[in-house]
Structures are given as structure tokens and as C-alpha cells.
PDB file of C-alpha atoms in Angstrom:
ATOM      1  CA  MET A1188      27.138  26.053 -16.288  1.00 47.00           C
ATOM      2  CA  SER A1189      29.085  29.117 -17.327  1.00 59.00           C
ATOM      3  CA  GLU A1190      28.657  31.375 -20.251  1.00 60.00           C
ATOM      4  CA  PRO A1191      31.272  31.380 -23.071  1.00 65.00           C
ATOM      5  CA  GLN A1192      33.834  34.128 -22.674  1.00 76.00           C
ATOM      6  CA  ARG A1193      33.251  37.216 -24.712  1.00 79.00           C
ATOM      7  CA  VAL A1194      35.765  39.526 -26.213  1.00 85.00           C
ATOM      8  CA  HIS A1195      36.785  42.175 -23.634  1.00 85.00           C
ATOM      9  CA  LEU A1196      36.544  45.271 -25.755  1.00 88.00           C
ATOM     10  CA  ALA A1197      38.631  47.397 -23.374  1.00 88.00           C
ATOM     11  CA  ARG A1198      41.512  44.904 -23.596  1.00 89.00           C
ATOM     12  CA  ALA A1199      41.114  43.998 -27.260  1.00 90.00           C
ATOM     13  CA  ALA A1200      41.298  47.606 -28.465  1.00 93.00           C
ATOM     14  CA  ARG A1201      42.894  49.522 -25.659  1.00 94.00           C
ATOM     15  CA  PRO A1202      43.422  52.772 -27.688  1.00 96.00           C
ATOM     16  CA  ALA A1203      39.711  52.995 -28.359  1.00 96.00           C
ATOM     17  CA  TYR A1204      38.900  52.370 -24.625  1.00 95.00           C
ATOM     18  CA  ASP A1205      41.561  54.894 -23.548  1.00 96.00           C
ATOM     19  CA  ALA A1206      39.898  57.418 -25.797  1.00 97.00           C
ATOM     20  CA  LEU A1207      36.562  56.760 -24.209  1.00 97.00           C
ATOM     21  CA  GLU A1208      38.021  57.080 -20.757  1.00 97.00           C
ATOM     22  CA  ALA A1209      39.697  60.416 -21.828  1.00 98.00           C
ATOM     23  CA  PHE A1210      36.311  61.533 -23.149  1.00 98.00           C
ATOM     24  CA  ALA A1211      34.680  60.510 -19.812  1.00 97.00           C
ATOM     25  CA  LYS A1212      37.262  62.549 -17.883  1.00 97.00           C
ATOM     26  CA  THR A1213      36.658  65.562 -20.137  1.00 98.00           C
ATOM     27  CA  VAL A1214      32.923  65.260 -19.633  1.00 98.00           C
ATOM     28  CA  GLY A1215      33.382  64.819 -15.901  1.00 97.00           C
ATOM     29  CA  ASP A1216      35.463  67.990 -15.724  1.00 98.00           C
ATOM     30  CA  LEU A1217      32.794  69.824 -17.853  1.00 98.00           C
ATOM     31  CA  ALA A1218      30.107  68.703 -15.473  1.00 98.00           C
ATOM     32  CA  ALA A1219      32.024  69.681 -12.337  1.00 97.00           C
ATOM     33  CA  ASP A1220      32.739  73.157 -13.920  1.00 98.00           C
ATOM     34  CA  ALA A1221      29.066  73.512 -14.725  1.00 98.00           C
ATOM     35  CA  GLY A1222      28.087  72.821 -11.068  1.00 96.00           C
ATOM     36  CA  ILE A1223      26.939  69.244 -11.415  1.00 97.00           C
ATOM     37  CA  ASP A1224      27.957  67.819  -7.985  1.00 97.00           C
ATOM     38  CA  ALA A1225      29.061  64.254  -7.412  1.00 97.00           C
ATOM     39  CA  ARG A1226      25.760  63.324  -5.868  1.00 97.00           C
ATOM     40  CA  MET A1227      23.681  64.353  -8.918  1.00 98.00           C
ATOM     41  CA  ARG A1228      26.283  62.950 -11.304  1.00 98.00           C
ATOM     42  CA  GLU A1229      26.275  59.482  -9.736  1.00 98.00           C
ATOM     43  CA  ILE A1230      22.466  59.404  -9.415  1.00 98.00           C
ATOM     44  CA  ALA A1231      22.159  60.006 -13.145  1.00 98.00           C
ATOM     45  CA  LEU A1232      24.879  57.494 -14.014  1.00 98.00           C
ATOM     46  CA  ILE A1233      23.437  54.821 -11.789  1.00 98.00           C
ATOM     47  CA  HIS A1234      19.950  55.329 -13.282  1.00 98.00           C
ATOM     48  CA  ALA A1235      21.170  55.238 -16.886  1.00 98.00           C
ATOM     49  CA  SER A1236      23.038  52.007 -16.046  1.00 98.00           C
ATOM     50  CA  GLN A1237      19.937  50.550 -14.406  1.00 98.00           C
ATOM     51  CA  LEU A1238      17.696  51.329 -17.376  1.00 98.00           C
ATOM     52  CA  ASN A1239      20.304  49.963 -19.838  1.00 98.00           C
ATOM     53  CA  GLY A1240      20.682  46.750 -17.788  1.00 97.00           C
ATOM     54  CA  CYS A1241      24.338  47.234 -17.131  1.00 97.00           C
ATOM     55  CA  ALA A1242      25.079  45.519 -13.864  1.00 96.00           C
ATOM     56  CA  TYR A1243      28.803  46.267 -14.132  1.00 96.00           C
ATOM     57  CA  CYS A1244      28.266  49.991 -14.303  1.00 97.00           C
ATOM     58  CA  VAL A1245      25.584  50.013 -11.689  1.00 97.00           C
ATOM     59  CA  ARG A1246      28.107  48.479  -9.282  1.00 97.00           C
ATOM     60  CA  VAL A1247      30.907  50.893 -10.262  1.00 96.00           C
ATOM     61  CA  HIS A1248      28.728  53.980  -9.928  1.00 98.00           C
ATOM     62  CA  SER A1249      26.991  52.749  -6.720  1.00 97.00           C
ATOM     63  CA  ASP A1250      30.403  52.361  -5.174  1.00 96.00           C
ATOM     64  CA  ARG A1251      31.321  55.834  -6.331  1.00 97.00           C
ATOM     65  CA  ALA A1252      28.121  57.239  -5.038  1.00 97.00           C
ATOM     66  CA  VAL A1253      28.712  55.798  -1.575  1.00 97.00           C
ATOM     67  CA  LYS A1254      32.240  57.286  -1.594  1.00 96.00           C
ATOM     68  CA  ALA A1255      30.653  60.664  -2.586  1.00 95.00           C
ATOM     69  CA  GLY A1256      28.440  60.417   0.501  1.00 96.00           C
ATOM     70  CA  LEU A1257      25.173  59.001  -0.805  1.00 97.00           C
ATOM     71  CA  THR A1258      23.515  56.682   1.619  1.00 97.00           C
ATOM     72  CA  THR A1259      22.387  53.177   0.622  1.00 95.00           C
ATOM     73  CA  ASP A1260      18.805  54.373   1.047  1.00 96.00           C
ATOM     74  CA  VAL A1261      19.278  57.068  -1.609  1.00 97.00           C
ATOM     75  CA  VAL A1262      21.011  54.663  -3.975  1.00 97.00           C
ATOM     76  CA  ALA A1263      18.208  52.103  -3.472  1.00 97.00           C
ATOM     77  CA  GLN A1264      15.563  54.827  -4.269  1.00 97.00           C
ATOM     78  CA  ILE A1265      16.992  55.730  -7.647  1.00 98.00           C
ATOM     79  CA  ALA A1266      15.027  53.043  -9.547  1.00 97.00           C
ATOM     80  CA  VAL A1267      11.771  54.359  -8.030  1.00 98.00           C
ATOM     81  CA  TRP A1268      12.646  58.043  -7.972  1.00 98.00           C
ATOM     82  CA  ARG A1269       9.159  59.241  -9.064  1.00 97.00           C
ATOM     83  CA  ASP A1270       7.606  57.710  -5.920  1.00 97.00           C
ATOM     84  CA  SER A1271      10.489  58.724  -3.571  1.00 97.00           C
ATOM     85  CA  GLY A1272      10.894  61.913  -1.574  1.00 96.00           C
ATOM     86  CA  VAL A1273      14.638  61.699  -1.262  1.00 97.00           C
ATOM     87  CA  PHE A1274      15.593  63.650  -4.370  1.00 98.00           C
ATOM     88  CA  SER A1275      15.769  67.433  -4.910  1.00 98.00           C
ATOM     89  CA  GLU A1276      13.995  69.136  -7.810  1.00 98.00           C
ATOM     90  CA  ARG A1277      17.333  69.294  -9.670  1.00 98.00           C
ATOM     91  CA  GLU A1278      18.014  65.640  -9.102  1.00 98.00           C
ATOM     92  CA  ARG A1279      14.548  64.727 -10.339  1.00 98.00           C
ATOM     93  CA  ALA A1280      15.229  66.829 -13.423  1.00 98.00           C
ATOM     94  CA  ALA A1281      18.436  64.928 -13.925  1.00 98.00           C
ATOM     95  CA  LEU A1282      16.696  61.565 -13.551  1.00 98.00           C
ATOM     96  CA  GLU A1283      14.028  62.639 -16.090  1.00 98.00           C
ATOM     97  CA  LEU A1284      16.678  63.709 -18.591  1.00 98.00           C
ATOM     98  CA  THR A1285      18.580  60.453 -17.946  1.00 98.00           C
ATOM     99  CA  GLU A1286      15.462  58.484 -19.008  1.00 98.00           C
ATOM    100  CA  ALA A1287      15.067  60.596 -22.182  1.00 98.00           C
ATOM    101  CA  TYR A1288      18.671  59.882 -23.118  1.00 98.00           C
ATOM    102  CA  VAL A1289      18.508  56.095 -22.480  1.00 98.00           C
ATOM    103  CA  PHE A1290      15.287  55.843 -24.573  1.00 97.00           C
ATOM    104  CA  ILE A1291      16.353  58.516 -27.061  1.00 96.00           C
ATOM    105  CA  HIS A1292      15.543  56.109 -29.897  1.00 95.00           C
ATOM    106  CA  GLU A1293      11.862  56.309 -29.109  1.00 94.00           C
ATOM    107  CA  ASP A1294      11.258  60.035 -29.352  1.00 91.00           C
ATOM    108  CA  GLY A1295      14.419  61.915 -28.977  1.00 95.00           C
ATOM    109  CA  VAL A1296      14.346  64.286 -25.951  1.00 96.00           C
ATOM    110  CA  PRO A1297      10.640  65.190 -25.923  1.00 96.00           C
ATOM    111  CA  ASP A1298       9.869  68.875 -25.912  1.00 97.00           C
ATOM    112  CA  GLU A1299       8.126  68.690 -22.544  1.00 97.00           C
ATOM    113  CA  VAL A1300      11.095  67.047 -20.972  1.00 97.00           C
ATOM    114  CA  TYR A1301      13.432  69.570 -22.532  1.00 97.00           C
ATOM    115  CA  ASP A1302      11.306  72.448 -21.396  1.00 97.00           C
ATOM    116  CA  ARG A1303      10.850  71.132 -17.813  1.00 97.00           C
ATOM    117  CA  VAL A1304      14.480  70.162 -17.310  1.00 98.00           C
ATOM    118  CA  GLY A1305      15.614  73.406 -18.956  1.00 97.00           C
ATOM    119  CA  GLY A1306      13.418  75.357 -16.513  1.00 97.00           C
ATOM    120  CA  ILE A1307      15.288  73.768 -13.578  1.00 98.00           C
ATOM    121  CA  LEU A1308      18.839  73.412 -14.785  1.00 98.00           C
ATOM    122  CA  SER A1309      20.915  76.104 -16.474  1.00 97.00           C
ATOM    123  CA  GLU A1310      21.919  75.713 -20.072  1.00 97.00           C
ATOM    124  CA  GLU A1311      25.434  74.963 -18.946  1.00 98.00           C
ATOM    125  CA  GLU A1312      24.151  72.227 -16.537  1.00 98.00           C
ATOM    126  CA  TYR A1313      21.905  70.745 -19.178  1.00 98.00           C
ATOM    127  CA  VAL A1314      24.774  70.495 -21.701  1.00 98.00           C
ATOM    128  CA  ALA A1315      27.138  69.009 -19.110  1.00 98.00           C
ATOM    129  CA  LEU A1316      24.554  66.461 -17.852  1.00 98.00           C
ATOM    130  CA  SER A1317      23.719  65.563 -21.480  1.00 98.00           C
ATOM    131  CA  TRP A1318      27.463  64.828 -22.192  1.00 98.00           C
ATOM    132  CA  LEU A1319      27.638  62.694 -19.010  1.00 98.00           C
ATOM    133  CA  LEU A1320      24.665  60.656 -20.272  1.00 98.00           C
ATOM    134  CA  VAL A1321      26.261  60.227 -23.712  1.00 98.00           C
ATOM    135  CA  SER A1322      29.347  58.921 -21.965  1.00 98.00           C
ATOM    136  CA  ILE A1323      27.668  56.484 -19.624  1.00 98.00           C
ATOM    137  CA  ASN A1324      25.491  55.106 -22.479  1.00 98.00           C
ATOM    138  CA  ALA A1325      28.745  54.291 -24.362  1.00 97.00           C
ATOM    139  CA  PHE A1326      30.302  52.579 -21.340  1.00 97.00           C
ATOM    140  CA  ASN A1327      27.072  50.656 -20.706  1.00 97.00           C
ATOM    141  CA  ARG A1328      27.205  49.311 -24.249  1.00 96.00           C
ATOM    142  CA  VAL A1329      30.816  48.226 -23.944  1.00 95.00           C
ATOM    143  CA  ALA A1330      30.250  46.417 -20.679  1.00 94.00           C
ATOM    144  CA  ILE A1331      26.914  44.819 -21.755  1.00 94.00           C
ATOM    145  CA  ALA A1332      28.384  43.669 -25.097  1.00 92.00           C
ATOM    146  CA  GLY A1333      31.300  42.105 -23.318  1.00 90.00           C
ATOM    147  CA  ARG A1334      29.169  40.649 -20.512  1.00 89.00           C
ATOM    148  CA  TYR A1335      31.511  42.132 -17.942  1.00 88.00           C
ATOM    149  CA  PRO A1336      31.167  39.962 -14.828  1.00 83.00           C
ATOM    150  CA  VAL A1337      29.681  41.253 -11.588  1.00 86.00           C
ATOM    151  CA  PRO A1338      30.548  38.582  -9.068  1.00 84.00           C
ATOM    152  CA  GLY A1339      28.942  38.564  -5.656  1.00 90.00           C
ATOM    153  CA  ARG A1340      30.768  40.114  -2.832  1.00 86.00           C
ATOM    154  CA  SER A1341      31.390  38.231   0.403  1.00 77.00           C
ATOM    155  CA  ALA A1342      30.040  39.961   3.429  1.00 62.00           C
ATOM    156  CA  SER A1343      32.739  41.255   5.732  1.00 56.00           C
ATOM    157  CA  PRO A1344      32.497  40.139   9.312  1.00 50.00           C
ATOM    158  CA  ALA A1345      31.141  42.603  11.802  1.00 48.00           C
ATOM    159  CA  PRO A1346      33.695  44.467  13.853  1.00 46.00           C
TER     160      PRO A1346
END
């Protein structure tokens, strides 16, 4: 039994989605200029998407992470980052800030998170990462509301 089709927001209001994509590009450029590398960016975007329950964005950013050189082991460890030793101090700060932004409705960005992350990342990096998180949270909501499909992938035969 399949679910009823939802309105595809990106197609139904393309100018709004195009503006969101332009915003994401601006934010990505800001992050790169601030020194946020592709590895840290994708780790944060995957984790936000995991926490928000956006399977579509988890897939998109996992694919991008692998293209950026992350191993499947690192990608698999994102959900359990606190118990994993594969992340740098900077990446752990990014993951902690990611959680604060996903659950911002509960307590804002708590002072202890702000202070800890701010003691690891520069102000420019903090600002850039924050804008990346604003962006991915918006994309997560678009994809979740539209129930964007994430079909299984067929395994390719071994060479």
C-alpha cells in the first residue's frame, strides 16, 4: 500500500525553492571562506538531517560526504559521535552546535554550548556553521513535509 502523493514544494513554487538554493549556495561559500571544510560541513548537515528525521537529506549529504572523501565508517559514526573516536575536536564542536540548532525550540543555544563551541571555533566559523544549520533545517522541512521519496538502491555487481 503506497502513501498518497504530497505536494512537491520545490516544483509547486519553484521561485521560492530557487531562492532557498541560492541562499544555500551563499551560505556554503560563506562557510568555505570561513575555513569550514567539506568534511566538517557534511558531518554537520548529515547529523542535522538525522535528528530531523529527513531520510532524503541524509542520503544527499551522505553521498556528498563520500565524494568529499569521508569513509563509510565515519558517516556511520555520526549518529553516535559522543561515543566515537573518529571526530576531531572541531568536528565534535560542530556536532554539538548542530544538535543545539535542531532542538533550538527547547532552550535556544544554551550558554554552555555557545561557550564551549566558541572556545573551539573562531567567531567567523561559528557564524558560518550557524548559517549552514539554518539552511539545512529549512531543506529538511521542505523534504519532510513533501515526503520526498528515498527508494532503495540496487547493489551493483562486484567487478
